[in-house]
Amino acid sequence: MKKIAVFADVQNLYYTVRQAHGCHFNYAALWADIGQRGQIVEAYAYAIERGDAKQQQFQRILRNLGFEVKLKPFIQRSDGSAKGDWDVGITIDIMDAASRVDEVVLASGDGDFAILLDKVRATHGIEATVYGVPSLTAQALMRSASRYVPIEGALLLKS
């Protein structure tokens, strides 16, 4: 059975799904979809810790599905902007997992990950699947994936 590692960029998914579809991403549907293609042996969800109860409940839901939730503190800059970027952490974890699995799944539309997927595919000969919102996923990221899955239909949580 194919061994799969899953990496979910929670902030990217939240904002792109909300912007394009006006709803939330269905992590349970993602898990089920991936699980049909093999065994999920590692799964990480990268989020920002704001300390509010609603977010902590969401993190519990992710853990109950099987994700290890990795948190970074929410940083409010003095100019009012915010920082909470997991790109380096996601990159390190994908590079680390690539030698142990047959496929990495990245749920994000962030084009910065395109060179990462090119690298792990070339170095380890593994598959790389990307789940992303079609209108908000970088073309370079779609090209670097061996498989692209648009976030639509059952992958959306309609209220």
mmCIF file of C-alpha atoms in Angstrom:
data_model
loop_
_atom_site.group_PDB
_atom_site.id
_atom_site.type_symbol
_atom_site.label_atom_id
_atom_site.label_comp_id
_atom_site.label_asym_id
_atom_site.label_seq_id
_atom_site.Cartn_x
_atom_site.Cartn_y
_atom_site.Cartn_z
ATOM 1 C CA MET A 1 0.000 0.000 0.000
ATOM 2 C CA LYS A 2 1.244 3.464 -0.905
ATOM 3 C CA LYS A 3 2.591 5.500 2.048
ATOM 4 C CA ILE A 4 1.422 9.124 2.005
ATOM 5 C CA ALA A 5 2.439 12.182 4.034
ATOM 6 C CA VAL A 6 0.023 15.125 4.184
ATOM 7 C CA PHE A 7 0.901 18.780 4.776
ATOM 8 C CA ALA A 8 -1.919 21.304 5.214
ATOM 9 C CA ASP A 9 -1.159 25.036 5.077
ATOM 10 C CA VAL A 10 -4.109 26.057 7.267
ATOM 11 C CA GLN A 11 -3.800 29.833 6.781
ATOM 12 C CA ASN A 12 -3.549 29.540 2.995
ATOM 13 C CA LEU A 13 -6.515 27.165 2.870
ATOM 14 C CA TYR A 14 -8.638 29.362 5.123
ATOM 15 C CA TYR A 15 -8.110 32.550 3.145
ATOM 16 C CA THR A 16 -8.201 31.108 -0.383
ATOM 17 C CA VAL A 17 -11.328 28.981 0.225
ATOM 18 C CA ARG A 18 -13.068 31.894 1.934
ATOM 19 C CA GLN A 19 -12.126 34.312 -0.859
ATOM 20 C CA ALA A 20 -13.086 32.024 -3.749
ATOM 21 C CA HIS A 21 -16.038 30.138 -2.273
ATOM 22 C CA GLY A 22 -17.205 32.080 0.800
ATOM 23 C CA CYS A 23 -17.044 29.013 3.042
ATOM 24 C CA HIS A 24 -14.573 26.728 4.844
ATOM 25 C CA PHE A 25 -12.327 23.866 3.755
ATOM 26 C CA ASN A 26 -13.488 20.323 4.568
ATOM 27 C CA TYR A 27 -10.486 18.621 6.191
ATOM 28 C CA ALA A 28 -12.448 15.398 6.774
ATOM 29 C CA ALA A 29 -13.189 15.158 3.037
ATOM 30 C CA LEU A 30 -9.494 15.796 2.285
ATOM 31 C CA TRP A 31 -8.502 12.991 4.671
ATOM 32 C CA ALA A 32 -11.032 10.602 3.122
ATOM 33 C CA ASP A 33 -9.989 11.474 -0.435
ATOM 34 C CA ILE A 34 -6.302 10.903 0.271
ATOM 35 C CA GLY A 35 -7.032 7.744 2.287
ATOM 36 C CA GLN A 36 -8.609 6.135 -0.785
ATOM 37 C CA ARG A 37 -5.238 6.265 -2.572
ATOM 38 C CA GLY A 38 -3.054 4.822 0.180
ATOM 39 C CA GLN A 39 -2.143 4.859 3.858
ATOM 40 C CA ILE A 40 -1.644 8.246 5.506
ATOM 41 C CA VAL A 41 1.466 7.651 7.617
ATOM 42 C CA GLU A 42 2.168 11.281 8.542
ATOM 43 C CA ALA A 43 -0.096 14.317 8.541
ATOM 44 C CA TYR A 44 0.632 17.854 9.667
ATOM 45 C CA ALA A 45 -1.552 20.945 9.838
ATOM 46 C CA TYR A 46 0.326 24.234 10.179
ATOM 47 C CA ALA A 47 -1.607 26.965 11.969
ATOM 48 C CA ILE A 48 -1.265 30.194 13.879
ATOM 49 C CA GLU A 49 -2.033 30.240 17.612
ATOM 50 C CA ARG A 50 -4.317 33.126 18.491
ATOM 51 C CA GLY A 51 -5.507 31.560 21.739
ATOM 52 C CA ASP A 52 -9.236 31.854 21.108
ATOM 53 C CA ALA A 53 -11.684 29.062 21.954
ATOM 54 C CA LYS A 54 -13.077 28.661 18.423
ATOM 55 C CA GLN A 55 -9.601 28.131 17.011
ATOM 56 C CA GLN A 56 -8.706 25.657 19.761
ATOM 57 C CA GLN A 57 -11.862 23.675 18.936
ATOM 58 C CA PHE A 58 -10.840 23.647 15.254
ATOM 59 C CA GLN A 59 -7.378 22.383 16.236
ATOM 60 C CA ARG A 60 -8.998 19.555 18.251
ATOM 61 C CA ILE A 61 -11.023 18.574 15.181
ATOM 62 C CA LEU A 62 -7.808 18.408 13.128
ATOM 63 C CA ARG A 63 -6.118 16.270 15.793
ATOM 64 C CA ASN A 64 -9.136 13.934 15.934
ATOM 65 C CA LEU A 65 -8.877 13.426 12.165
ATOM 66 C CA GLY A 66 -5.235 12.382 12.600
ATOM 67 C CA PHE A 67 -3.263 15.569 11.983
ATOM 68 C CA GLU A 68 -0.386 16.655 14.163
ATOM 69 C CA VAL A 69 -1.144 20.356 14.593
ATOM 70 C CA LYS A 70 1.912 22.590 14.541
ATOM 71 C CA LEU A 71 1.375 26.064 15.951
ATOM 72 C CA LYS A 72 3.240 29.336 15.699
ATOM 73 C CA PRO A 73 2.359 32.374 17.761
ATOM 74 C CA PHE A 74 0.377 35.117 16.065
ATOM 75 C CA ILE A 75 2.662 38.158 15.794
ATOM 76 C CA GLN A 76 1.133 41.615 15.534
ATOM 77 C CA ARG A 77 3.687 44.134 14.275
ATOM 78 C CA SER A 78 3.792 47.702 15.526
ATOM 79 C CA ASP A 79 2.590 48.946 12.118
ATOM 80 C CA GLY A 80 -0.595 46.861 12.496
ATOM 81 C CA SER A 81 0.381 44.122 10.039
ATOM 82 C CA ALA A 82 0.562 40.503 11.150
ATOM 83 C CA LYS A 83 3.080 37.704 10.687
ATOM 84 C CA GLY A 84 2.469 33.983 10.829
ATOM 85 C CA ASP A 85 4.256 32.142 8.060
ATOM 86 C CA TRP A 86 4.961 28.401 8.070
ATOM 87 C CA ASP A 87 6.730 28.140 4.673
ATOM 88 C CA VAL A 88 10.126 27.162 6.090
ATOM 89 C CA GLY A 89 8.631 24.685 8.564
ATOM 90 C CA ILE A 90 6.518 23.037 5.869
ATOM 91 C CA THR A 91 9.547 22.858 3.573
ATOM 92 C CA ILE A 92 11.728 21.205 6.208
ATOM 93 C CA ASP A 93 9.036 18.678 7.074
ATOM 94 C CA ILE A 94 8.374 17.760 3.423
ATOM 95 C CA MET A 95 12.112 17.384 2.730
ATOM 96 C CA ASP A 96 12.376 15.174 5.817
ATOM 97 C CA ALA A 97 9.355 12.984 4.996
ATOM 98 C CA ALA A 98 10.170 12.555 1.293
ATOM 99 C CA SER A 99 12.609 9.720 1.970
ATOM 100 C CA ARG A 100 10.018 7.754 3.993
ATOM 101 C CA VAL A 101 6.929 7.939 1.763
ATOM 102 C CA ASP A 102 5.734 7.263 -1.768
ATOM 103 C CA GLU A 103 3.741 10.486 -2.051
ATOM 104 C CA VAL A 104 3.577 13.893 -0.417
ATOM 105 C CA VAL A 105 0.310 15.805 -0.447
ATOM 106 C CA LEU A 106 0.432 19.565 -0.041
ATOM 107 C CA ALA A 107 -2.806 21.426 0.578
ATOM 108 C CA SER A 108 -1.860 25.002 -0.345
ATOM 109 C CA GLY A 109 -1.889 27.322 -3.308
ATOM 110 C CA ASP A 110 1.379 29.034 -2.391
ATOM 111 C CA GLY A 111 3.709 29.175 -5.402
ATOM 112 C CA ASP A 112 6.758 29.337 -3.137
ATOM 113 C CA PHE A 113 6.420 25.556 -2.762
ATOM 114 C CA ALA A 114 6.879 24.833 -6.482
ATOM 115 C CA ILE A 115 10.666 24.469 -6.317
ATOM 116 C CA LEU A 116 10.303 22.295 -3.217
ATOM 117 C CA LEU A 117 8.016 19.845 -5.038
ATOM 118 C CA ASP A 118 10.316 19.825 -8.075
ATOM 119 C CA LYS A 119 13.219 18.993 -5.764
ATOM 120 C CA VAL A 120 11.570 16.162 -3.797
ATOM 121 C CA ARG A 121 10.144 14.593 -6.951
ATOM 122 C CA ALA A 122 13.553 14.663 -8.676
ATOM 123 C CA THR A 123 15.572 13.570 -5.637
ATOM 124 C CA HIS A 124 13.279 10.897 -4.220
ATOM 125 C CA GLY A 125 11.213 9.878 -7.247
ATOM 126 C CA ILE A 126 7.984 10.301 -5.317
ATOM 127 C CA GLU A 127 4.598 11.643 -6.322
ATOM 128 C CA ALA A 128 3.564 15.118 -5.222
ATOM 129 C CA THR A 129 -0.116 15.988 -5.098
ATOM 130 C CA VAL A 130 -1.368 19.540 -4.606
ATOM 131 C CA TYR A 131 -4.848 20.476 -3.402
ATOM 132 C CA GLY A 132 -5.596 24.125 -4.097
ATOM 133 C CA VAL A 133 -8.325 26.600 -5.015
ATOM 134 C CA PRO A 134 -8.115 26.778 -8.830
ATOM 135 C CA SER A 135 -8.299 30.564 -9.204
ATOM 136 C CA LEU A 136 -5.868 31.167 -6.312
ATOM 137 C CA THR A 137 -3.264 28.429 -6.792
ATOM 138 C CA ALA A 138 -0.001 29.455 -8.405
ATOM 139 C CA GLN A 139 0.474 28.029 -11.910
ATOM 140 C CA ALA A 140 4.065 27.109 -11.010
ATOM 141 C CA LEU A 141 2.798 24.999 -8.097
ATOM 142 C CA MET A 142 0.284 23.206 -10.314
ATOM 143 C CA ARG A 143 3.054 22.458 -12.852
ATOM 144 C CA SER A 144 5.417 21.132 -10.179
ATOM 145 C CA ALA A 145 2.841 18.628 -8.902
ATOM 146 C CA SER A 146 2.458 15.181 -10.399
ATOM 147 C CA ARG A 147 -1.257 15.550 -9.594
ATOM 148 C CA TYR A 148 -3.370 18.645 -8.958
ATOM 149 C CA VAL A 149 -6.748 18.408 -7.201
ATOM 150 C CA PRO A 150 -8.976 21.488 -7.308
ATOM 151 C CA ILE A 151 -10.640 22.446 -4.036
ATOM 152 C CA GLU A 152 -14.320 22.421 -4.921
ATOM 153 C CA GLY A 153 -17.432 20.313 -4.374
ATOM 154 C CA ALA A 154 -17.090 17.865 -1.467
ATOM 155 C CA LEU A 155 -13.880 19.587 -0.309
ATOM 156 C CA LEU A 156 -15.957 22.628 0.703
ATOM 157 C CA LEU A 157 -17.894 22.944 3.948
ATOM 158 C CA LYS A 158 -21.033 24.848 3.044
ATOM 159 C CA SER A 159 -22.886 26.359 6.002
#
